[in-house]
Amino acid sequence: MQPNRAVIVEGIANDWECFRRWIDRSVVPPKLDVPYLKQILPNVPVPIADCGKQHYNSHEKLDLPLFDFLQSWETGETNDSPESTRNRYYLKDWHLRSECPEYGFYRTPPLFASDWLNEFLLEQASDDYRFVYIGPKGTWTAFHADVFGSYSWSVNIFGRKRWYLLPAGEEQKLQNSLRSLPFSVTEQTLRDASVTFFTIEQEAGEAIFVPTGWYHQVMNVEDAISVNHNWFNGCNVGTIWCNLRDAMDDVRREIDDCREMDNFDEHCQVMLKASFGMDYTDFLTILLYVCDKRLASLKGGGVVKQIDDYVLGKKHVMFDIVTIRELLSETIEKGYFNSYPELNALAVNCLHQLRSSGLSL
C-alpha cells in the first residue's frame, strides 16, 4: 500500500460461503445457482448497469427486483443473442452486505482490514463502500479511477475478468484537447498512446489490489461474480486529502465569477460534495473519529476493532495516530481551513491533543 503498487493475491475466497454455495459445480460448466440465491436472499431492488447504453461517462442505470435479474440471467443462458438483456444487464455496486448484515457470505481479507472509510461509515450506520457485482459474459465497467482516489480490492468468486490497469499518471496520455478521458480503451488504443499498462486475467478466487489513482477498465470475459471494497487508511489518506483539495480548486475555478456572493466558501463545499462525494467537513470528521478512537485505546488499554472484527496491534494504532498528526500539522500550517473557522478550531484542538500525547514511531 505505501509504494502504491498493484498486487494479485491467490486463494482469497476459498472458504467464503459465496464461493462455495453460490455456484453450482455439479454441472459442466459450473453456473450461478439461481434457486439457491432465491432461497436465501430477499427479492429486493438491485442496481443494474445497462452495458448497451452510455450515460455521460458511465452506463445507464436502472433498478430491478433481484429475482427479475436472476430470471433474465437464467433465460438468457439459452438465448445468446447480442440484444438479450442478459448480455447487457450488469448487477453492480450492490450493498448486499449492509442490506443483509446477518448473512456472512464473505469476510474481508486480513490484508485489507485497515479501512478507515468503512470503519467510520459502518460504526455511524450511515453508508458503506462494500459491493457485490454479478455480470454475464460481455458486461463491463468503463475506464475510470475509483471514488476519492481510494484503494480498492476486488475478489473474483466465479468466472474470469480481464483488467486493463494503468499506473497513476499514465491516464494523462489519453486526454483530449479538453483534458477529457475516453469512455473505453483497448489494448491497441493504449499502445498507440504509448501508455504503460498491465493486462490481467483474473481467475476465480483471486484478489486484485488496485492502488490509489490507478485507472482501469474491467471486462467479464466469462459470467463472473465479485466482491469489492473501496477504502483508505493511513497509507493513502494524504493522497485522498490532495485529491479533495484539487477537486475544491476545480469548484472554485468553475464558479469564480460568483466569488463576491454571500457564503461563497460554503457554496463551494456544497458543490464539492456533489461532485466529489465528500467535502472538508466529511473528511475532517472521519479523521478525528479515527484519531479519537485510537487515542482512547492507548489511554484506556482497549482494542481498536476494524471491519469484520479484526483488531489493530499497538504499533498499527500508533502509525495511524502519527499519520493523522502529520497531516493535521501540514493542513493547519498551510491554512487550508482558514476559510472555515469551526473546522480549523477542531483541527487545531486535535493536533494539540496529539502533540501533548508524546507519541512517535
XYZ file of C-alpha atoms in Angstrom:
361
model
C 0.000 0.000 0.000
C 2.736 2.504 0.838
C 4.530 2.106 -2.523
C 1.066 2.159 -4.174
C 1.794 -0.990 -6.164
C -0.782 -3.325 -7.700
C -0.835 -6.886 -6.334
C -2.649 -10.134 -7.160
C -3.348 -12.447 -4.208
C -4.415 -16.037 -4.802
C -6.710 -18.287 -2.785
C -8.517 -15.454 -1.017
C -12.094 -16.730 -1.342
C -11.699 -20.494 -0.876
C -13.566 -20.603 2.449
C -16.184 -17.956 1.671
C -19.808 -19.052 1.698
C -20.465 -17.276 -1.591
C -17.539 -19.080 -3.236
C -18.722 -22.477 -2.014
C -22.510 -22.151 -2.297
C -23.473 -19.567 -4.911
C -22.049 -21.662 -7.729
C -23.468 -24.985 -8.891
C -20.353 -27.005 -9.656
C -22.273 -30.245 -10.207
C -22.785 -29.202 -13.840
C -20.289 -28.548 -16.630
C -19.561 -25.745 -16.998
C -20.371 -24.537 -13.455
C -23.052 -21.853 -13.252
C -24.710 -19.473 -10.841
C -27.039 -21.402 -8.517
C -30.119 -19.241 -9.053
C -32.551 -21.420 -6.995
C -30.194 -21.233 -4.008
C -29.891 -17.453 -4.239
C -33.669 -17.085 -4.459
C -33.942 -19.240 -1.344
C -31.507 -17.272 0.839
C -31.816 -13.695 -0.458
C -34.785 -11.296 -0.345
C -36.290 -10.046 -3.578
C -35.002 -6.500 -3.092
C -34.401 -3.849 -5.788
C -30.837 -4.094 -7.077
C -28.791 -1.568 -9.106
C -28.298 -2.542 -12.751
C -25.993 -1.013 -15.358
C -27.161 -1.423 -18.951
C -23.870 -2.031 -20.742
C -25.579 -1.392 -24.064
C -26.305 2.252 -23.236
C -23.851 5.001 -22.339
C -24.909 7.801 -19.974
C -22.253 10.515 -19.780
C -19.096 8.747 -18.517
C -20.792 5.554 -17.321
C -23.523 3.112 -18.320
C -27.208 3.868 -17.984
C -28.591 2.796 -14.601
C -31.867 1.204 -13.571
C -33.261 -0.769 -10.649
C -34.730 -4.252 -10.956
C -36.080 -6.695 -8.389
C -33.328 -9.215 -7.707
C -35.442 -12.159 -8.849
C -36.202 -10.433 -12.168
C -32.479 -10.009 -12.758
C -31.828 -13.651 -11.878
C -34.667 -14.688 -14.194
C -33.135 -12.746 -17.094
C -29.820 -14.438 -16.278
C -31.381 -17.924 -16.414
C -33.473 -17.414 -19.544
C -30.555 -15.748 -21.268
C -28.456 -18.875 -20.853
C -30.467 -20.345 -23.701
C -30.535 -17.094 -25.653
C -27.096 -15.753 -26.534
C -28.293 -13.110 -28.983
C -26.465 -9.782 -28.562
C -29.756 -7.992 -27.915
C -30.772 -10.119 -24.929
C -30.898 -8.230 -21.625
C -28.740 -10.933 -20.072
C -25.876 -9.853 -22.321
C -26.283 -6.204 -21.264
C -27.505 -6.121 -17.675
C -24.747 -5.946 -15.058
C -25.690 -6.007 -11.370
C -23.174 -3.527 -9.921
C -22.471 -1.648 -6.687
C -24.954 -3.776 -4.758
C -24.715 -3.140 -0.987
C -25.699 -6.716 -0.151
C -23.560 -6.822 2.997
C -25.340 -3.834 4.545
C -28.771 -4.938 3.300
C -28.335 -8.402 4.853
C -25.903 -7.808 7.756
C -26.552 -11.210 9.317
C -25.559 -13.041 6.152
C -21.813 -13.627 6.366
C -21.208 -14.639 2.778
C -17.581 -13.430 2.883
C -15.013 -11.997 5.278
C -12.734 -9.085 4.458
C -9.243 -10.425 3.675
C -6.913 -9.591 6.599
C -4.536 -7.785 4.235
C -7.239 -5.176 3.636
C -8.696 -4.910 7.146
C -7.270 -1.469 7.982
C -10.110 0.513 6.453
C -10.835 3.968 7.866
C -13.633 4.733 5.405
C -15.871 1.738 6.089
C -14.856 1.646 9.755
C -16.331 5.129 10.205
C -19.373 4.691 7.964
C -20.432 1.340 9.411
C -19.995 2.411 13.023
C -22.070 5.513 12.272
C -24.641 3.334 10.450
C -24.637 5.793 7.545
C -23.335 4.038 4.421
C -20.623 1.727 3.162
C -18.375 1.098 0.174
C -18.758 -2.702 0.065
C -20.236 -4.122 -3.113
C -21.264 -7.258 -4.975
C -21.004 -7.436 -8.781
C -22.797 -10.098 -10.858
C -22.274 -9.821 -14.594
C -22.721 -12.142 -17.576
C -20.065 -12.597 -20.221
C -19.528 -9.395 -22.173
C -20.636 -6.919 -19.492
C -18.013 -4.430 -18.428
C -17.029 -1.396 -16.376
C -15.912 1.707 -18.259
C -12.478 3.331 -17.936
C -12.245 5.068 -14.543
C -10.371 5.590 -11.290
C -12.083 4.744 -8.013
C -14.061 7.161 -5.856
C -11.953 9.729 -3.943
C -8.849 8.143 -5.490
C -9.291 5.373 -2.922
C -7.756 1.947 -2.840
C -9.968 -0.899 -3.967
C -9.821 -4.640 -3.688
C -11.797 -6.994 -5.888
C -12.132 -10.724 -5.297
C -13.477 -12.873 -8.108
C -15.610 -15.687 -6.740
C -16.693 -17.028 -10.112
C -15.692 -16.690 -13.743
C -12.909 -14.622 -15.269
C -12.349 -10.903 -15.733
C -9.912 -9.008 -17.944
C -8.410 -5.863 -16.474
C -6.540 -3.030 -18.154
C -4.708 -1.352 -15.278
C -2.701 1.872 -15.612
C -0.201 3.237 -13.056
C -1.198 6.628 -11.692
C -0.480 9.413 -14.163
C -0.436 7.236 -17.291
C -4.065 8.150 -17.992
C -2.940 11.695 -18.840
C -1.544 10.396 -22.131
C -5.137 9.639 -23.159
C -6.584 13.101 -22.519
C -8.086 15.007 -25.421
C -7.804 18.764 -26.004
C -10.427 19.360 -23.293
C -8.498 17.169 -20.814
C -11.304 14.584 -21.002
C -10.566 10.862 -20.798
C -12.086 8.177 -23.042
C -15.138 6.198 -22.019
C -13.462 2.956 -23.072
C -9.999 1.775 -24.066
C -8.491 -1.188 -25.898
C -5.003 -2.625 -25.847
C -4.458 -1.033 -29.236
C -5.513 2.464 -28.164
C -3.316 2.181 -25.079
C -0.307 1.120 -27.150
C -0.943 3.840 -29.730
C -0.770 6.427 -26.934
C 2.445 4.866 -25.520
C 0.658 4.160 -22.245
C 2.280 1.880 -19.670
C -0.394 -0.608 -18.625
C -1.000 -4.128 -17.380
C -3.426 -6.658 -18.850
C -4.614 -9.041 -16.117
C -6.746 -12.145 -16.489
C -8.326 -12.505 -13.050
C -9.405 -16.046 -12.198
C -11.909 -17.224 -9.574
C -10.503 -16.997 -6.064
C -8.019 -14.244 -6.901
C -7.954 -10.774 -5.352
C -6.663 -7.695 -7.141
C -5.439 -4.759 -5.070
C -5.931 -1.569 -7.101
C -3.678 1.250 -5.849
C -4.919 4.780 -5.370
C -5.251 6.753 -8.593
C -4.757 3.773 -10.949
C -7.237 3.995 -13.835
C -8.714 0.713 -15.007
C -11.296 -0.925 -17.234
C -12.758 -4.364 -16.493
C -14.464 -6.835 -18.845
C -16.266 -10.025 -17.839
C -14.821 -12.476 -20.363
C -16.951 -15.183 -18.721
C -20.004 -14.992 -16.478
C -18.436 -13.502 -13.373
C -19.201 -12.575 -9.766
C -17.023 -10.470 -7.492
C -16.920 -8.829 -4.074
C -15.330 -5.363 -3.937
C -14.446 -2.696 -1.385
C -13.267 0.894 -1.747
C -11.316 2.254 1.192
C -8.495 4.384 2.506
C -6.260 4.238 5.555
C -3.047 5.696 6.945
C -1.096 4.701 3.829
C -3.071 6.805 1.340
C -5.078 9.298 3.407
C -2.644 12.043 2.349
C -3.437 11.342 -1.296
C -7.173 11.430 -0.578
C -6.695 14.858 1.025
C -4.725 16.086 -2.016
C -7.480 14.838 -4.327
C -10.094 16.609 -2.217
C -8.165 19.886 -2.348
C -7.686 19.566 -6.113
C -11.421 18.989 -6.524
C -12.050 22.076 -4.386
C -9.752 24.128 -6.631
C -11.762 22.935 -9.635
C -15.006 24.050 -7.982
C -13.577 27.476 -7.151
C -12.413 27.969 -10.727
C -15.784 26.858 -12.071
C -17.730 29.473 -10.104
C -15.042 32.136 -9.768
C -17.378 34.750 -11.233
C -19.596 34.301 -8.142
C -16.788 34.951 -5.666
C -18.471 38.109 -4.284
C -21.684 36.301 -3.376
C -22.603 35.732 0.271
C -21.352 32.452 1.764
C -19.198 31.735 -1.279
C -16.990 29.273 0.621
C -19.998 27.356 1.951
C -21.460 27.128 -1.561
C -18.133 25.719 -2.745
C -18.377 22.983 -0.117
C -21.891 22.065 -1.260
C -20.686 21.769 -4.849
C -17.590 19.860 -3.739
C -19.696 17.236 -2.015
C -21.988 16.935 -5.035
C -19.101 16.446 -7.468
C -16.505 14.601 -5.373
C -18.764 12.773 -2.909
C -17.105 14.301 0.155
C -16.448 17.804 1.499
C -13.941 19.202 4.010
C -16.292 18.566 6.938
C -16.760 14.916 5.954
C -13.021 14.371 5.617
C -12.120 16.007 8.917
C -14.941 14.180 10.703
C -13.543 10.806 9.582
C -10.012 11.858 10.523
C -10.990 12.982 14.034
C -13.157 9.905 14.596
C -10.311 7.571 13.703
C -7.902 9.587 15.825
C -10.124 9.727 18.914
C -10.820 6.022 18.756
C -7.121 5.146 18.626
C -6.122 7.614 21.326
C -8.804 6.196 23.610
C -7.430 2.684 23.107
C -3.910 3.746 24.096
C -5.107 5.645 27.143
C -7.563 3.026 28.323
C -5.879 -0.134 27.127
C -8.821 -1.175 24.951
C -8.685 -2.656 21.468
C -9.358 -0.927 18.169
C -11.793 -3.028 16.188
C -11.800 -2.859 12.411
C -14.151 -4.158 9.769
C -15.268 -7.767 10.378
C -13.950 -7.585 13.967
C -10.255 -7.501 13.165
C -8.169 -5.824 15.884
C -5.262 -3.453 15.300
C -1.970 -4.023 17.064
C -0.441 -1.237 19.162
C 2.174 -0.289 16.544
C -0.517 -0.032 13.890
C -2.560 2.194 16.196
C 0.464 4.441 16.727
C 1.138 4.541 12.971
C -2.413 5.777 12.375
C -2.102 8.452 15.068
C 1.239 9.758 13.840
C -0.067 9.840 10.255
C -3.035 11.953 11.352
C -0.791 14.221 13.412
C 1.464 14.917 10.441
C -1.479 15.519 8.107
C -3.205 17.927 10.500
C 0.066 19.761 11.126
C 0.525 20.387 7.398
C -3.125 21.353 6.951
C -3.019 23.971 9.703
C 0.421 25.286 8.753
C -0.663 25.887 5.151
C -4.000 27.386 6.156
C -6.257 25.014 4.227
C -9.092 25.523 6.758
C -8.646 29.276 7.160
C -11.939 29.977 5.368
C -13.738 27.619 7.782
C -13.058 28.754 11.381
C -15.035 25.937 13.006
C -13.164 23.252 11.089
C -9.860 24.947 11.769
C -10.597 25.056 15.511
C -11.403 21.329 15.529
C -8.186 20.528 13.666
C -6.081 22.724 15.983
C -7.622 21.150 19.078
C -6.982 17.618 17.799
C -3.398 18.460 16.866
C -2.820 19.894 20.345
C -4.007 16.609 21.893
C -1.734 14.601 19.612
C 1.330 16.715 20.282
C 0.783 16.593 24.018
C 0.472 12.808 23.878
C 4.185 12.465 23.071
C 3.627 9.585 20.650
C 6.212 8.829 17.962
C 7.280 5.943 15.778
